[in-house]
């Protein structure tokens, strides 16, 4: 089984730990990745202030 770890940064202002397009559409669908995707130890918890300031209809619904 393979594992990918997200980086603790953003791409086009979207935190990579929750970027639906990067992980679901590119990595899993286009590239055929069937392993685990894990986040940095604190990246999810540290996104709370960030998520409050973005559009709730954005691509944060992994």
PDB file of N, CA and C in Angstrom, residues 17-45:
ATOM      1  N   UNK A  17      -3.900  20.367   2.180  1.00  0.00           N
ATOM      2  CA  UNK A  17      -4.474  19.284   2.984  1.00  0.00           C
ATOM      3  C   UNK A  17      -5.949  19.047   2.713  1.00  0.00           C
ATOM      4  N   UNK A  18      -6.638  20.013   2.131  1.00  0.00           N
ATOM      5  CA  UNK A  18      -8.075  19.855   1.864  1.00  0.00           C
ATOM      6  C   UNK A  18      -8.439  20.164   0.411  1.00  0.00           C
ATOM      7  N   UNK A  19      -7.479  20.106  -0.475  1.00  0.00           N
ATOM      8  CA  UNK A  19      -7.746  20.455  -1.866  1.00  0.00           C
ATOM      9  C   UNK A  19      -8.373  19.276  -2.623  1.00  0.00           C
ATOM     10  N   UNK A  20      -9.664  19.333  -2.783  1.00  0.00           N
ATOM     11  CA  UNK A  20     -10.427  18.269  -3.439  1.00  0.00           C
ATOM     12  C   UNK A  20      -9.932  17.995  -4.864  1.00  0.00           C
ATOM     13  N   UNK A  21      -9.645  19.033  -5.606  1.00  0.00           N
ATOM     14  CA  UNK A  21      -9.211  18.852  -6.996  1.00  0.00           C
ATOM     15  C   UNK A  21      -7.858  18.138  -7.056  1.00  0.00           C
ATOM     16  N   UNK A  22      -6.906  18.547  -6.219  1.00  0.00           N
ATOM     17  CA  UNK A  22      -5.587  17.913  -6.251  1.00  0.00           C
ATOM     18  C   UNK A  22      -5.647  16.437  -5.901  1.00  0.00           C
ATOM     19  N   UNK A  23      -6.428  16.082  -4.902  1.00  0.00           N
ATOM     20  CA  UNK A  23      -6.399  14.707  -4.424  1.00  0.00           C
ATOM     21  C   UNK A  23      -7.437  13.790  -5.042  1.00  0.00           C
ATOM     22  N   UNK A  24      -8.657  14.252  -5.161  1.00  0.00           N
ATOM     23  CA  UNK A  24      -9.682  13.374  -5.748  1.00  0.00           C
ATOM     24  C   UNK A  24      -9.585  13.319  -7.261  1.00  0.00           C
ATOM     25  N   UNK A  25      -9.530  14.471  -7.896  1.00  0.00           N
ATOM     26  CA  UNK A  25      -9.598  14.494  -9.348  1.00  0.00           C
ATOM     27  C   UNK A  25      -8.263  14.225 -10.037  1.00  0.00           C
ATOM     28  N   UNK A  26      -7.172  14.747  -9.504  1.00  0.00           N
ATOM     29  CA  UNK A  26      -5.879  14.548 -10.172  1.00  0.00           C
ATOM     30  C   UNK A  26      -5.198  13.270  -9.682  1.00  0.00           C
ATOM     31  N   UNK A  27      -4.943  13.177  -8.392  1.00  0.00           N
ATOM     32  CA  UNK A  27      -4.187  12.038  -7.875  1.00  0.00           C
ATOM     33  C   UNK A  27      -4.947  10.719  -8.001  1.00  0.00           C
ATOM     34  N   UNK A  28      -6.201  10.694  -7.602  1.00  0.00           N
ATOM     35  CA  UNK A  28      -6.937   9.426  -7.599  1.00  0.00           C
ATOM     36  C   UNK A  28      -7.553   9.075  -8.951  1.00  0.00           C
ATOM     37  N   UNK A  29      -8.226  10.021  -9.593  1.00  0.00           N
ATOM     38  CA  UNK A  29      -8.908   9.704 -10.849  1.00  0.00           C
ATOM     39  C   UNK A  29      -7.930   9.680 -12.023  1.00  0.00           C
ATOM     40  N   UNK A  30      -7.227  10.785 -12.253  1.00  0.00           N
ATOM     41  CA  UNK A  30      -6.333  10.857 -13.414  1.00  0.00           C
ATOM     42  C   UNK A  30      -5.106   9.966 -13.290  1.00  0.00           C
ATOM     43  N   UNK A  31      -4.500   9.921 -12.101  1.00  0.00           N
ATOM     44  CA  UNK A  31      -3.265   9.162 -11.910  1.00  0.00           C
ATOM     45  C   UNK A  31      -3.508   7.742 -11.405  1.00  0.00           C
ATOM     46  N   UNK A  32      -4.729   7.421 -10.995  1.00  0.00           N
ATOM     47  CA  UNK A  32      -5.048   6.068 -10.553  1.00  0.00           C
ATOM     48  C   UNK A  32      -4.444   5.666  -9.214  1.00  0.00           C
ATOM     49  N   UNK A  33      -4.230   6.628  -8.327  1.00  0.00           N
ATOM     50  CA  UNK A  33      -3.655   6.341  -7.007  1.00  0.00           C
ATOM     51  C   UNK A  33      -4.721   5.734  -6.101  1.00  0.00           C
ATOM     52  N   UNK A  34      -4.412   4.573  -5.507  1.00  0.00           N
ATOM     53  CA  UNK A  34      -5.376   3.892  -4.648  1.00  0.00           C
ATOM     54  C   UNK A  34      -4.869   3.715  -3.224  1.00  0.00           C
ATOM     55  N   UNK A  35      -3.898   4.519  -2.815  1.00  0.00           N
ATOM     56  CA  UNK A  35      -3.348   4.407  -1.468  1.00  0.00           C
ATOM     57  C   UNK A  35      -4.009   5.375  -0.500  1.00  0.00           C
ATOM     58  N   UNK A  36      -3.307   5.635   0.582  1.00  0.00           N
ATOM     59  CA  UNK A  36      -3.779   6.552   1.614  1.00  0.00           C
ATOM     60  C   UNK A  36      -3.245   7.948   1.363  1.00  0.00           C
ATOM     61  N   UNK A  37      -4.026   8.960   1.746  1.00  0.00           N
ATOM     62  CA  UNK A  37      -3.579  10.342   1.738  1.00  0.00           C
ATOM     63  C   UNK A  37      -3.663  10.817   3.183  1.00  0.00           C
ATOM     64  N   UNK A  38      -2.522  11.244   3.736  1.00  0.00           N
ATOM     65  CA  UNK A  38      -2.503  11.706   5.117  1.00  0.00           C
ATOM     66  C   UNK A  38      -2.074  13.169   5.144  1.00  0.00           C
ATOM     67  N   UNK A  39      -2.425  13.844   6.231  1.00  0.00           N
ATOM     68  CA  UNK A  39      -2.060  15.255   6.374  1.00  0.00           C
ATOM     69  C   UNK A  39      -0.913  15.397   7.366  1.00  0.00           C
ATOM     70  N   UNK A  40      -0.342  16.566   7.376  1.00  0.00           N
ATOM     71  CA  UNK A  40       0.649  16.930   8.370  1.00  0.00           C
ATOM     72  C   UNK A  40      -0.011  16.844   9.755  1.00  0.00           C
ATOM     73  N   UNK A  41       0.761  16.586  10.786  1.00  0.00           N
ATOM     74  CA  UNK A  41       0.250  16.368  12.141  1.00  0.00           C
ATOM     75  C   UNK A  41      -0.724  17.450  12.597  1.00  0.00           C
ATOM     76  N   UNK A  42      -0.433  18.729  12.356  1.00  0.00           N
ATOM     77  CA  UNK A  42      -1.292  19.798  12.850  1.00  0.00           C
ATOM     78  C   UNK A  42      -1.972  20.608  11.745  1.00  0.00           C
ATOM     79  N   UNK A  43      -1.823  20.218  10.507  1.00  0.00           N
ATOM     80  CA  UNK A  43      -2.338  21.059   9.416  1.00  0.00           C
ATOM     81  C   UNK A  43      -3.860  21.218   9.445  1.00  0.00           C
ATOM     82  N   UNK A  44      -4.592  20.189   9.789  1.00  0.00           N
ATOM     83  CA  UNK A  44      -6.056  20.294   9.817  1.00  0.00           C
ATOM     84  C   UNK A  44      -6.501  21.256  10.911  1.00  0.00           C
ATOM     85  N   UNK A  45      -5.965  21.094  12.101  1.00  0.00           N
ATOM     86  CA  UNK A  45      -6.327  21.972  13.215  1.00  0.00           C
ATOM     87  C   UNK A  45      -5.936  23.418  12.993  1.00  0.00           C
TER      88      UNK A  45
END
